[in-house]
Coordinates of C-alpha atoms and ligand atoms in Angstrom, one line a residue:
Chain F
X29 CA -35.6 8.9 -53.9
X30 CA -35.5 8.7 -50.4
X31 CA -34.0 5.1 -50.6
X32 CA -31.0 7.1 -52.9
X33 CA -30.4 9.5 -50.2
X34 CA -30.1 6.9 -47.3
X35 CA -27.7 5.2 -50.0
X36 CA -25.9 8.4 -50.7
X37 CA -25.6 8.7 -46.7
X38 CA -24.6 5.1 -45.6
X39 CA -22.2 5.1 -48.8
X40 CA -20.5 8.4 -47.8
X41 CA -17.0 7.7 -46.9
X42 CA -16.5 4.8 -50.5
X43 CA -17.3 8.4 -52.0
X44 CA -15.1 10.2 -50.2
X45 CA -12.3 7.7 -51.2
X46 CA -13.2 7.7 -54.9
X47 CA -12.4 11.6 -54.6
X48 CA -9.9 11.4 -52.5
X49 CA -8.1 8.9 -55.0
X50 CA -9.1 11.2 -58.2
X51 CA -7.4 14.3 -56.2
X52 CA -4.0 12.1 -55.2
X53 CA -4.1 10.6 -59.1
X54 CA -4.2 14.0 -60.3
X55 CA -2.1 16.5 -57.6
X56 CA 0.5 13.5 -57.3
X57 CA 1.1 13.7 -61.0
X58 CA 1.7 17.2 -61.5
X59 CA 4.0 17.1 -57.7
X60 CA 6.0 14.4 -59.4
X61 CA 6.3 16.1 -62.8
X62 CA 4.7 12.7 -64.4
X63 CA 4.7 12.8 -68.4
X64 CA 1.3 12.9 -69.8
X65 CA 1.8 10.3 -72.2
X66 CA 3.2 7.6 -69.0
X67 CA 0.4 8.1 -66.6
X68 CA -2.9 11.2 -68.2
X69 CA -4.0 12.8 -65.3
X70 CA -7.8 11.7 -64.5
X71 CA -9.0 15.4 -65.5
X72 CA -7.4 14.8 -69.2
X73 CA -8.8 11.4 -69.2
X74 CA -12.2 12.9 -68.8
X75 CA -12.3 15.7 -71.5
X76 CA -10.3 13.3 -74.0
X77 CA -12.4 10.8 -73.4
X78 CA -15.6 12.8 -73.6
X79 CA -14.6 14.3 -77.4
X80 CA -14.1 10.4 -78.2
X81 CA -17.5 9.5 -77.1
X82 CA -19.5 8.2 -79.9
X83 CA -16.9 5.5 -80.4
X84 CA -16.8 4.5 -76.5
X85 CA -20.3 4.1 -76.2
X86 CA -20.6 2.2 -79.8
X87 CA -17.5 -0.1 -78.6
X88 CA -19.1 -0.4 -75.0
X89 CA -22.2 -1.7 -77.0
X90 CA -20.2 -4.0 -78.8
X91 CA -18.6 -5.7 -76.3
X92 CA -21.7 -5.8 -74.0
X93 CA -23.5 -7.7 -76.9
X94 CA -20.5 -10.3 -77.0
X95 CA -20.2 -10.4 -72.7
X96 CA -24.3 -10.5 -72.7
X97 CA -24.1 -13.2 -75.5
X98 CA -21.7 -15.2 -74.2
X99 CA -22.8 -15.4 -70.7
X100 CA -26.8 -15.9 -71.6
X101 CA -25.6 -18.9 -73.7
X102 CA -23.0 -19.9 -70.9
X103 CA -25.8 -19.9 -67.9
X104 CA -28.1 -22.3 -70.1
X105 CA -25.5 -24.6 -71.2
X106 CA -24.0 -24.2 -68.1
X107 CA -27.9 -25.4 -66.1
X108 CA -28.3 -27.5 -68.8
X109 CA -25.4 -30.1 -68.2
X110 CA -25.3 -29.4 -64.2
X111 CA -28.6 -30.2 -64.1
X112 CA -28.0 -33.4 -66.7
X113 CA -24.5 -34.4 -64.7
X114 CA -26.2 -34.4 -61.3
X115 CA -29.1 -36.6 -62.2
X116 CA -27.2 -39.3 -64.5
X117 CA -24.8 -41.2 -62.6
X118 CA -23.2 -42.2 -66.5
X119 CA -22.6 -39.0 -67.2
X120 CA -21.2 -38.0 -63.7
X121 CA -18.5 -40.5 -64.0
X122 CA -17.5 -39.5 -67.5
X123 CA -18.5 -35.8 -68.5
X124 CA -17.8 -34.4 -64.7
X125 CA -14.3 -35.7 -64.4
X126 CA -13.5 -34.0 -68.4
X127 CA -15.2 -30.5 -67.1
X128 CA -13.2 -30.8 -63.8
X129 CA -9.7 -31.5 -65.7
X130 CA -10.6 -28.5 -68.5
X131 CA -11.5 -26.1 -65.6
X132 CA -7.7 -26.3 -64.9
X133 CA -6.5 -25.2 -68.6
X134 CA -7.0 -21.4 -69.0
X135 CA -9.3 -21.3 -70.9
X136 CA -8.2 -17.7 -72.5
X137 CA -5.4 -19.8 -74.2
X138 CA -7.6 -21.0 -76.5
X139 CA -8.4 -17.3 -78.0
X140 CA -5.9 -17.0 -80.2
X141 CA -7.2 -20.4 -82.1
X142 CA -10.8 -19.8 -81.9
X143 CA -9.8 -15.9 -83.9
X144 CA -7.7 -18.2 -86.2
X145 CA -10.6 -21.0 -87.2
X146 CA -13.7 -18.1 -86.6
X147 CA -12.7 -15.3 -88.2
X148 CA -12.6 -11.3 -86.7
X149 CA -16.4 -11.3 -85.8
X150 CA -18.9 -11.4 -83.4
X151 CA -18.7 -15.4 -83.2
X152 CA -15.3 -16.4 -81.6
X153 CA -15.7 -13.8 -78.8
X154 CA -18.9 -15.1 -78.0
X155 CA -17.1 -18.4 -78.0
X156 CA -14.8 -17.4 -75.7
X157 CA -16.9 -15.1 -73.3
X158 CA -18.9 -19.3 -73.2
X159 CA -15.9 -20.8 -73.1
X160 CA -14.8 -18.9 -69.7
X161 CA -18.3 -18.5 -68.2
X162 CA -19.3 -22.1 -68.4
X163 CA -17.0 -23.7 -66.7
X164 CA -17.6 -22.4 -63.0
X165 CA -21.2 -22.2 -63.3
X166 CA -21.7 -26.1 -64.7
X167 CA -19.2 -27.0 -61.6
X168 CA -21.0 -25.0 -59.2
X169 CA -24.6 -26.5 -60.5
X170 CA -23.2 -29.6 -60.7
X171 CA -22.4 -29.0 -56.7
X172 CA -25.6 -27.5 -56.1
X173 CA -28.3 -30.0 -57.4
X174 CA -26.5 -33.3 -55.7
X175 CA -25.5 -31.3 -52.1
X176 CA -29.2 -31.6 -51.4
X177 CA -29.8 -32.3 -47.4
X178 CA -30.5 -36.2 -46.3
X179 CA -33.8 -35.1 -44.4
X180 CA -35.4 -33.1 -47.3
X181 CA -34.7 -36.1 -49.6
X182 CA -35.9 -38.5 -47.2
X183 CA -39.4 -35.8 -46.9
X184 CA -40.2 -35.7 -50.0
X185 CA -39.8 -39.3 -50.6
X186 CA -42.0 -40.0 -47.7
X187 CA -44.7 -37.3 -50.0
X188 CA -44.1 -40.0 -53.0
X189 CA -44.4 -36.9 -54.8
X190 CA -43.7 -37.6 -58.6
X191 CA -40.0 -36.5 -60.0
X192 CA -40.9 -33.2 -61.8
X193 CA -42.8 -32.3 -58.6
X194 CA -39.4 -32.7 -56.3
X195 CA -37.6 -30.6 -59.0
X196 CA -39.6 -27.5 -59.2
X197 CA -40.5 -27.5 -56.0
X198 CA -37.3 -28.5 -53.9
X199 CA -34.4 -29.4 -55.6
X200 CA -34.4 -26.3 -57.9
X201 CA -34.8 -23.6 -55.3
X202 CA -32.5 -25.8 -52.9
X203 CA -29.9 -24.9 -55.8
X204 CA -30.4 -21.7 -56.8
X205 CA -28.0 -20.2 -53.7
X206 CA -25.0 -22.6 -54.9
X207 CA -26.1 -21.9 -58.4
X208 CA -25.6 -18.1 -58.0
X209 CA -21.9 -18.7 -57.0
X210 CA -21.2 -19.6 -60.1
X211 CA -23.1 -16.9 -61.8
X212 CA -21.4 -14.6 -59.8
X213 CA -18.1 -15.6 -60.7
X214 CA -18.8 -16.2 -64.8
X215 CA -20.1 -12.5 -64.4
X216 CA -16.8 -11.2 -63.2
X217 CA -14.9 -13.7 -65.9
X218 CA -17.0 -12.8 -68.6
X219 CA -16.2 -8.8 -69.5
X220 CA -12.1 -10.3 -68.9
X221 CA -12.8 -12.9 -71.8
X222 CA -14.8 -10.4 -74.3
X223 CA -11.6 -8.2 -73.9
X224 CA -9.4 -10.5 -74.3
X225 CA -10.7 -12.1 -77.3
X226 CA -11.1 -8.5 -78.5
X227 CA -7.4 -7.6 -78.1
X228 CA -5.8 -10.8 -80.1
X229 CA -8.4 -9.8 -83.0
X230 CA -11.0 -7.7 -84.0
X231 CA -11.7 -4.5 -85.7
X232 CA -13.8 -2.8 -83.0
X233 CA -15.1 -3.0 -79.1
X234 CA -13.4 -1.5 -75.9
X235 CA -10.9 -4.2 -75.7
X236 CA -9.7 -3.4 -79.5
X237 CA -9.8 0.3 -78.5
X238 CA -7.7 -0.1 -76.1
X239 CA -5.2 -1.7 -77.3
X240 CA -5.2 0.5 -80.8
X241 CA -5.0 3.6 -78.8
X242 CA -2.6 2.4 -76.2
X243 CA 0.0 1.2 -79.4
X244 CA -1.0 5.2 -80.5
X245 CA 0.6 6.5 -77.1
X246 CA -2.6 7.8 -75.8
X247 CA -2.5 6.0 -72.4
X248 CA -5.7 8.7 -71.6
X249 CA -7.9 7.2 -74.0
X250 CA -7.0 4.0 -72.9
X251 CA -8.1 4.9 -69.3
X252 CA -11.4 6.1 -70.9
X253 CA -11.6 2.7 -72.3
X254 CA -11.0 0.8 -69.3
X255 CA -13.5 2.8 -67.4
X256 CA -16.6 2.0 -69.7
X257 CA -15.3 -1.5 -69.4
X258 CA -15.4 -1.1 -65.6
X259 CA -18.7 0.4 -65.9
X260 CA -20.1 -2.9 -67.8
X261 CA -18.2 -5.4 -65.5
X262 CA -20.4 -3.3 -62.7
X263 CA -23.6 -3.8 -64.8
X264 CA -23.4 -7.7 -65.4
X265 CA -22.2 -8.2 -62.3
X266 CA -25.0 -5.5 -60.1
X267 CA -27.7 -7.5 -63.1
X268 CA -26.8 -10.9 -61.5
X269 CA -26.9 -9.7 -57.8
X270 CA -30.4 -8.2 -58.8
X271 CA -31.8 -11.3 -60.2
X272 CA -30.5 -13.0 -56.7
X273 CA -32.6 -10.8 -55.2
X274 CA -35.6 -11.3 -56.9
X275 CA -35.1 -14.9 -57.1
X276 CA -34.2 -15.5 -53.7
X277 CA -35.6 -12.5 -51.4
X278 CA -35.1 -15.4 -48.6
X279 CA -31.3 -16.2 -49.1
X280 CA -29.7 -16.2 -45.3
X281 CA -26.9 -14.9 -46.0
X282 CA -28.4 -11.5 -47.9
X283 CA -30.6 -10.9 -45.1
X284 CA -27.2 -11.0 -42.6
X285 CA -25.9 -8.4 -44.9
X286 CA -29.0 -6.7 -44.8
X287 CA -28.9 -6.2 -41.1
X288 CA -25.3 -5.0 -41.1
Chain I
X10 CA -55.9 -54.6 -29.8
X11 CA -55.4 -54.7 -33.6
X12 CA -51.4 -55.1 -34.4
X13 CA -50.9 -52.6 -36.7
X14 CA -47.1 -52.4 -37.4
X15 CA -45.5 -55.5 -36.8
X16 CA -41.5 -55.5 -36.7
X17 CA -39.8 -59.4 -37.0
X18 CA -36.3 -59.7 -36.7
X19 CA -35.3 -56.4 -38.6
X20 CA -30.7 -55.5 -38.8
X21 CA -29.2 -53.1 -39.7
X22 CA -25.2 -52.9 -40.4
X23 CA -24.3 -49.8 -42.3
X24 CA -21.0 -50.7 -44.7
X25 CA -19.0 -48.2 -46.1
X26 CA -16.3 -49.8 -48.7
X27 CA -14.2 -51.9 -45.7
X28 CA -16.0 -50.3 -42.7
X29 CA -18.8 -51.8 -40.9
X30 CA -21.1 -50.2 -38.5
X31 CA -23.6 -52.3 -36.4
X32 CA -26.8 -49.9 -36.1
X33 CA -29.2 -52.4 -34.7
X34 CA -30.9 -55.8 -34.2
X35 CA -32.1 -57.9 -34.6
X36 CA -34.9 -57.1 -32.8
X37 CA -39.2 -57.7 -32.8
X38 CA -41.6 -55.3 -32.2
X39 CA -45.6 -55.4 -32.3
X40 CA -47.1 -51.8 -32.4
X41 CA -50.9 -51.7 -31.9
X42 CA -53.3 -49.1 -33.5
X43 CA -53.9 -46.1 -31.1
X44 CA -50.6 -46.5 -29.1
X45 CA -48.1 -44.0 -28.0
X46 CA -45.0 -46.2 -27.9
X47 CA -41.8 -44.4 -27.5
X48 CA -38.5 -45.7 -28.2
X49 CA -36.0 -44.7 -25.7
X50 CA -32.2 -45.2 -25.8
X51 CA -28.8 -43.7 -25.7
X52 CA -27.1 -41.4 -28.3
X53 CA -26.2 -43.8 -31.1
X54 CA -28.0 -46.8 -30.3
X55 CA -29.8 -46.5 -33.5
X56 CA -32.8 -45.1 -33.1
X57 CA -33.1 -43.0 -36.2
X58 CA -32.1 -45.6 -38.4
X59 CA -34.7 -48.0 -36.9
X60 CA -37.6 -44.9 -37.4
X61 CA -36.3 -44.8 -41.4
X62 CA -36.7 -48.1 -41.7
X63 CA -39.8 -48.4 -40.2
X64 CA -41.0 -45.5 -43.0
X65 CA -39.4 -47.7 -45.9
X66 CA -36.8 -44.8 -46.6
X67 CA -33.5 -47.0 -45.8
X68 CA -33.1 -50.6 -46.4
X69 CA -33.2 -53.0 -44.0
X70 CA -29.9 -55.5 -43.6
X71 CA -32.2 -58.5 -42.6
X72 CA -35.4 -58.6 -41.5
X73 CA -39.1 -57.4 -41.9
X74 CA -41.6 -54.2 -41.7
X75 CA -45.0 -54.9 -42.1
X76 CA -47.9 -52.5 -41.7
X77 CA -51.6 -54.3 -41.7
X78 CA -49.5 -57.3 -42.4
X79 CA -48.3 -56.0 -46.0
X80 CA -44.3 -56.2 -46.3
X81 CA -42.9 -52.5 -46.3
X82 CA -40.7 -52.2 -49.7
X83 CA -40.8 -49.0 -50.2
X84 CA -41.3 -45.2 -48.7
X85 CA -44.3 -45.0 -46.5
X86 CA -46.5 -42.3 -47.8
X87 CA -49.7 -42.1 -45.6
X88 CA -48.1 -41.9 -42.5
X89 CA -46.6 -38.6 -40.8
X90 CA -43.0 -38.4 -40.2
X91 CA -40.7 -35.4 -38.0
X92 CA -36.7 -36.1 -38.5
X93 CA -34.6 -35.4 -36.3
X94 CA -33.2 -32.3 -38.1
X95 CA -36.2 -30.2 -39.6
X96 CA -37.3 -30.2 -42.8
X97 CA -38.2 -26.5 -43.2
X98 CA -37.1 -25.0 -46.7
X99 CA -35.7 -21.2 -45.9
X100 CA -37.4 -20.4 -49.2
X101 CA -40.8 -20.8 -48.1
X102 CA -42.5 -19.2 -45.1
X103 CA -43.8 -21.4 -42.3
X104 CA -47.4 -21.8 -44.1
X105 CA -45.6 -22.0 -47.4
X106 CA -44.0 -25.0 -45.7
X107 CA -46.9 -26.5 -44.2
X108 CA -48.1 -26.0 -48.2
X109 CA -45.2 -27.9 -49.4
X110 CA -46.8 -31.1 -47.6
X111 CA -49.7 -30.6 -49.1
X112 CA -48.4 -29.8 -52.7
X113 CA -46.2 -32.6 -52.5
X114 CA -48.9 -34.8 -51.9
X115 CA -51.3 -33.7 -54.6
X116 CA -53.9 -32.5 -52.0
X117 CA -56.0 -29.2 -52.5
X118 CA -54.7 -26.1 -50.6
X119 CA -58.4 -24.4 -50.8
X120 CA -59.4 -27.8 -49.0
X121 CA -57.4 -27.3 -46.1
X122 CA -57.0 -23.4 -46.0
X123 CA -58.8 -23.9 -42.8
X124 CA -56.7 -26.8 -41.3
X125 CA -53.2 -25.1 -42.0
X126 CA -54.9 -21.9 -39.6
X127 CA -56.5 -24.5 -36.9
X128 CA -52.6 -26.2 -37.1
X129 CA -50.6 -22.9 -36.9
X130 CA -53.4 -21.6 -33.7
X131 CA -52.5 -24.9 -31.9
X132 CA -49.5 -24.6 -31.4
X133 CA -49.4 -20.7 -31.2
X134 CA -47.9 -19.5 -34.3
X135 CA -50.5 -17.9 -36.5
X136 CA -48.8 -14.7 -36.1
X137 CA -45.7 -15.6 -37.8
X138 CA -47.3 -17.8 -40.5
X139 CA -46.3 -15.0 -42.8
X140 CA -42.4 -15.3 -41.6
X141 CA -39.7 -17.1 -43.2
X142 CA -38.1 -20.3 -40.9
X143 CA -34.4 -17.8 -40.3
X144 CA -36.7 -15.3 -38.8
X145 CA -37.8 -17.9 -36.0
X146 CA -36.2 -19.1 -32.9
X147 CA -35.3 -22.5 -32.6
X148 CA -38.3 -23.7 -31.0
X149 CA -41.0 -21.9 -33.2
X150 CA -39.0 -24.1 -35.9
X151 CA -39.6 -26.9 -34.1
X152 CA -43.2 -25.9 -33.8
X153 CA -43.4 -24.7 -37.5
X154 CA -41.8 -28.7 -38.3
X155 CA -44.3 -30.0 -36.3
X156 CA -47.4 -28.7 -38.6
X157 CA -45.5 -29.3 -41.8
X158 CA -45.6 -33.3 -40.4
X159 CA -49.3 -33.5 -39.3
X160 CA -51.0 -31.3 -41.9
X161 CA -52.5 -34.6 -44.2
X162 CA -53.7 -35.9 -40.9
X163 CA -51.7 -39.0 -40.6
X164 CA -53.2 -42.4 -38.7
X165 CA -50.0 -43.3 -38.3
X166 CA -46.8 -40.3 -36.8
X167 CA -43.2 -40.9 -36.3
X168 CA -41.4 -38.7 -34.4
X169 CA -37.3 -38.0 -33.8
X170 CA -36.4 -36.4 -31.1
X171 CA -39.3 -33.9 -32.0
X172 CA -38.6 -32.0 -28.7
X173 CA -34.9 -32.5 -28.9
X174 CA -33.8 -28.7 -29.9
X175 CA -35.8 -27.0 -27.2
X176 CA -35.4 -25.4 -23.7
X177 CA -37.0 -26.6 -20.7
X178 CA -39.6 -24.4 -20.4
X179 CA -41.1 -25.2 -24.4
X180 CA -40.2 -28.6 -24.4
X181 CA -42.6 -28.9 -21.7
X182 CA -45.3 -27.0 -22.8
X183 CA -45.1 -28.4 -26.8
X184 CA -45.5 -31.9 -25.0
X185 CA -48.6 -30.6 -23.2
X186 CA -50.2 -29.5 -26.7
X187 CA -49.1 -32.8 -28.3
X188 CA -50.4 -34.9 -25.6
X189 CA -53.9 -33.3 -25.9
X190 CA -53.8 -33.4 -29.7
X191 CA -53.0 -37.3 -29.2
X192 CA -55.7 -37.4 -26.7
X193 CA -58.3 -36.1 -29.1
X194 CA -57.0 -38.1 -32.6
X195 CA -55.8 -40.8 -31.0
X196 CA -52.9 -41.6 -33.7
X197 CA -50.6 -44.3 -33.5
X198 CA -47.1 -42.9 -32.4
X199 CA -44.2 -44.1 -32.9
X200 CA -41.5 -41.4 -30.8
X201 CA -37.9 -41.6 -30.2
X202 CA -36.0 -39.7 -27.4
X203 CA -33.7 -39.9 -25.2
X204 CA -35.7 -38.5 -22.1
X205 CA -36.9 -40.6 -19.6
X206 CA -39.1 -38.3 -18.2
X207 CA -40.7 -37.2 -21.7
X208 CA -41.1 -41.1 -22.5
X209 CA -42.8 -41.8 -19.0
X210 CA -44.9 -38.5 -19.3
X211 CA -46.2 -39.4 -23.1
X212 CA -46.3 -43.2 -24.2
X213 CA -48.6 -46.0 -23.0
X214 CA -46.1 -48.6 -23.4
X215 CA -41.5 -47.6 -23.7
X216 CA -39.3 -49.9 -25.5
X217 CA -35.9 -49.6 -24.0
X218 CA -33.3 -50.1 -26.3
X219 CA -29.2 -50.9 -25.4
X220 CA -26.2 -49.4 -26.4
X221 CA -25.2 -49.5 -30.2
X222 CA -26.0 -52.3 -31.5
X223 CA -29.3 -51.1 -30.3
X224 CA -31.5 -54.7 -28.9
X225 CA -34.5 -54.3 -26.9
X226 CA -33.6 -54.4 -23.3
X227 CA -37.7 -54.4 -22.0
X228 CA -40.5 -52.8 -22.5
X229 CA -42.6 -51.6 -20.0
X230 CA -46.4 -50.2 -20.2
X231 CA -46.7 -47.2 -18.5
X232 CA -50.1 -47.6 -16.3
X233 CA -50.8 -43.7 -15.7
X234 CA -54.1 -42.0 -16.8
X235 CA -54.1 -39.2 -19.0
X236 CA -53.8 -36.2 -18.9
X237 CA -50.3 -36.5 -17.4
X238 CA -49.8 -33.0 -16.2
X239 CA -47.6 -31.7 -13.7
X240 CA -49.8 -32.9 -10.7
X241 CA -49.1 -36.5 -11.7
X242 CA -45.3 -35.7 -13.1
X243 CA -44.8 -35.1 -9.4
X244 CA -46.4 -38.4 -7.7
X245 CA -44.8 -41.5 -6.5
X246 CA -45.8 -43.7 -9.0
X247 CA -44.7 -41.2 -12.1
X248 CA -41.2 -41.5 -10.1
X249 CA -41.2 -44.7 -9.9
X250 CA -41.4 -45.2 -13.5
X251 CA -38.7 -43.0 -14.3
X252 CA -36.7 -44.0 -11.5
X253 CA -36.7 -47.4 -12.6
X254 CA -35.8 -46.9 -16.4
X255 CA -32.9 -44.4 -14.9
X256 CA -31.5 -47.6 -13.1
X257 CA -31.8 -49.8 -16.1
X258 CA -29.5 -47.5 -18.1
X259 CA -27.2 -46.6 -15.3
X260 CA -26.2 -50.8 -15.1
X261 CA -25.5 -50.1 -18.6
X262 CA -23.4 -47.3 -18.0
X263 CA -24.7 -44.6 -20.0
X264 CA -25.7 -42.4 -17.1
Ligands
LIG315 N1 -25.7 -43.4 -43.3 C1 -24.9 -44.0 -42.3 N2 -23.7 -44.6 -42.7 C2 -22.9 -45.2 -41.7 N3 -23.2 -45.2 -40.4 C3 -24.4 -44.7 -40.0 C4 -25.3 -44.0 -41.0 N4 -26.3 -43.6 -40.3 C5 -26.1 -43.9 -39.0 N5 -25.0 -44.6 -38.8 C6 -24.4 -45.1 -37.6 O1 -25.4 -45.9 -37.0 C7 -25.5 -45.8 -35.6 C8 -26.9 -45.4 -35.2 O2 -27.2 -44.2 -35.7 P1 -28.6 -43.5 -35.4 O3 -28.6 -42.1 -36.0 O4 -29.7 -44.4 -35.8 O5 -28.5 -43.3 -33.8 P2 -29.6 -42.6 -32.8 O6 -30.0 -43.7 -31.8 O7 -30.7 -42.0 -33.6 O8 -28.7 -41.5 -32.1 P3 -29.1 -40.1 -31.6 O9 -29.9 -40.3 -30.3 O10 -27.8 -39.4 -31.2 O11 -29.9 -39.4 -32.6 C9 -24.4 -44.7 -35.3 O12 -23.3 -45.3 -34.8 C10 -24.1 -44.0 -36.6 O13 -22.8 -43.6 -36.6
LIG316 MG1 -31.2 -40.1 -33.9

């Protein structure tokens, strides 16, 4: 509690802004005589919203499962071949250079033909949510297991400690900072692909209400929509930042941020 | 004296695709057991490369390492090694590091619960055996480096630049501690620096080694009893010693 109301007091002027920017959205509209169904005022926004919201929080769930899916999936495949690509010199000379040259396709251009081959279900967003998370966290593995420092490799070589030993003990937690780049980054990609996916097919989740109610003319609902998506993006995205806590309560460059 | 390392004829050119760099060598070296022999030479000479190769953690161009006369093929593991840069991990706090040694090794923490205190007193850091290596200063690193090499109790310790990092004032004082620990175990040394007066105050015998491509220039026993403490830093005869090793690299232009 106490921690909430130091929060509360170091975060004061963000919450200022965030009111400040509600009051501007909302005076500037009436000022400038803005038509309700161009740009809702954020007051309408909330009482619409709020009479629609059984279906926003069933949609939010829905699209959470698919982000959630997707990215679980995407962080162990992800591991997985980093941690396989950095140890096999085969596989870094042919699998590495194919991830590096598909990292440059969008991968979101591939939606329409996973909807197409998949179906209107669960299963091709979850594809896709993979598809666009697993790219920068097997490239940022792949550079955190092999950027390793010469001395600790030549100290625990001098140990003749056994492989699996090194692993668990050096190499793994010697990643995990490099690692959590990519998490970070598949966290912020991964609500933008669920939504996607869910806007060139499906019959439910925020990204299919959106776009239904936006083709309706109810641009309010469709703010309503995008801030539950908001709201998840925050959740992934604070879940992964926790877990670098935990995991890491050492990392440097937390504890500089810390101290600011 | 018993030889206990025994260096013949040992190269080293690095080659990187068309690039070659001459290290070292070839060059011979005979270290007995219980001696304090410190390699001393200018930046680049190839001192750290010589030290790895001595460990059996980078190949050799030509040449030979031999320890009790058994050919050196691959990484030493009962000796005791400090690199040049440290090999703290930030994820671990300093006895959490000095652990690692141990866990890497096999050897049983309950065992030496005792010996990881007596390490951390010696060289005065039990208070922060608790904190993680980014909460130190640079020299309580070094310090914190220094346990994590010695915990197994190595016969055999190589040192780079152990003392490198530090100001004056701890540099002099961690080589006070070390030369009493030395005093006491009596470990064979190998240590490489690049201060005279830190070679003439530690080793019994100085190798003196030339500009890259390192060769042995002369080596030179250092007749001075121990302790060397600041009394005898300041006599003639310490002077002398460092005096003369300054004029040997002077001819060769490095200072
Ligand atoms: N892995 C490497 N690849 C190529 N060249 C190297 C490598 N390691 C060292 N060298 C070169 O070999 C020479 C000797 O390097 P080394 O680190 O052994 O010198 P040093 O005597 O320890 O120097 P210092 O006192 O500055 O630590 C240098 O010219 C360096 O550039
Ligand atoms: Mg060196």
């Amino acid at each position: 509690m106490k921690k909430f109301i130091k929060w509360i007091l170091s975060g004061w002027m963000v919450i200022l802004f965030f009111i400040g920017f509600f009051l501007f959205w909302e005076y500037s509209i009436i000022f400038f005589d803005v038509p309700k169904y161009i740009l809702p005022p954020p007051s309408q926004i909330f009482v619409k919203g709020s009479a629609d919201l059984d279906k926003l929080i069933y949609y939010t769930g829905i699209t959470a499962l698919e982000t959630v899916l997707g990215f679980t999936i995407a962080i162990v495949l992800g591991l997985g071949f980093g941690i396989a690509i950095s140890f096999s010199s085969i596989l870094r000379r042919t699998l590495y250079p194919f991830f590096v040259s598909i990292e440059m396709t969008p991968k979101i251009a591939f939606a329409p033909l996973f909807i197409s081959w998949f179906g209107f279900g669960l299963l091709p967003k979850v594809i896709i949510v993979v598809l666009v998370c697993f790219f920068p966290i097997v490239l940022n593995a792949i550079l955190a297991f092999n950027s390793l420092s010469n001395e600790l490799t030549l100290f625990y070589q001098s140990t003749g400690a056994s492989r699996i030993k090194t692993f668990f003990k050096i190499r793994l937690p010697a990643a995990l900072p490099q690692c959590f780049v990519g998490f970070k980054y598949a966290g912020i990609n991964a609500t933008v692909g669920a939504t996607i996916a869910e806007f060139i097919g499906s019959d439910k989740g925020l990204g299919f209400y959106i776009s239904i109610v936006t083709g309706n003319m109810r641009p309010d609902l469709a703010f309503a929509g995008i801030f539950f998506l908001t709201c998840l993006g925050l959740s992934v995205f604070a879940f992964v930042t926790i877990m670098e806590k935990i995991l890491m309560p050492w990392h440097i460059s937390m504890k500089r941020l810390n101290k600011q | 004296m018993a030889k206990l390392i025994q260096v013949t004829n040992l190269k080293k050119i690095f080659e990187n695709g068309s690039e070659t760099v001459h290290a070292f060598g070839p060059l011979s070296v005979d270290i007995n057991i219980g001696e304090f022999v410190t390699i001393l030479g200018p930046s680049g000479c190839g001192k750290s490369t010589l030290m790895l190769i001595i460990a059996g953690l980078l190949e050799s161009t030509s040449g030979k390492v031999e320890f009790e006369n058994k050919l050196v093929e691959g990484p030493k593991t009962d000796i005791g090694i400090m690199f040049q840069n440290n090999t703290l991990v930030p994820w671990r706090t300093v006895k959490g590091n000095i652990e690692l040694q141990l866990e890497l090794r096999k050897l049983s923490l309950e065992d030496y619960e005792d010996k990881v205190n007596d390490i951390l007193k010696s060289v005065n850091l039990e208070d922060f055996a608790h904190r993680y290596p980014n909460e130190l200063s640079g020299g309580m690193q070094q310090r914190a480096a220094f346990c994590q090499a010695m915990i197994h109790e190595p016969k055999i310790i190589l040192l780079d630049e152990p003392l490198g990092k530090l100001d004056a004032m701890t540099r002099e004082k961690i080589r006070a501690d070390f030369q009493k620990l030395w005093m006491i175990k009596k470990p064979t040394v190998i240590f490489v620096t690049h201060s005279i007066e830190e070679a003439v105050q530690l080793s019994s015998r100085i190798i003196l080694i030339t500009p890259r491509p390192g060769k042995i220039d002369r080596e030179m026993k250092i007749d001075l009893p121990y302790p060397r403490d600041l009394k005898l830093k300041r006599s003639a005869k310490f002077m002398e010693y460092v005096n003369s090793i300054e004029e040997v690299f002077h001819e060769y232009g490095v200072i």
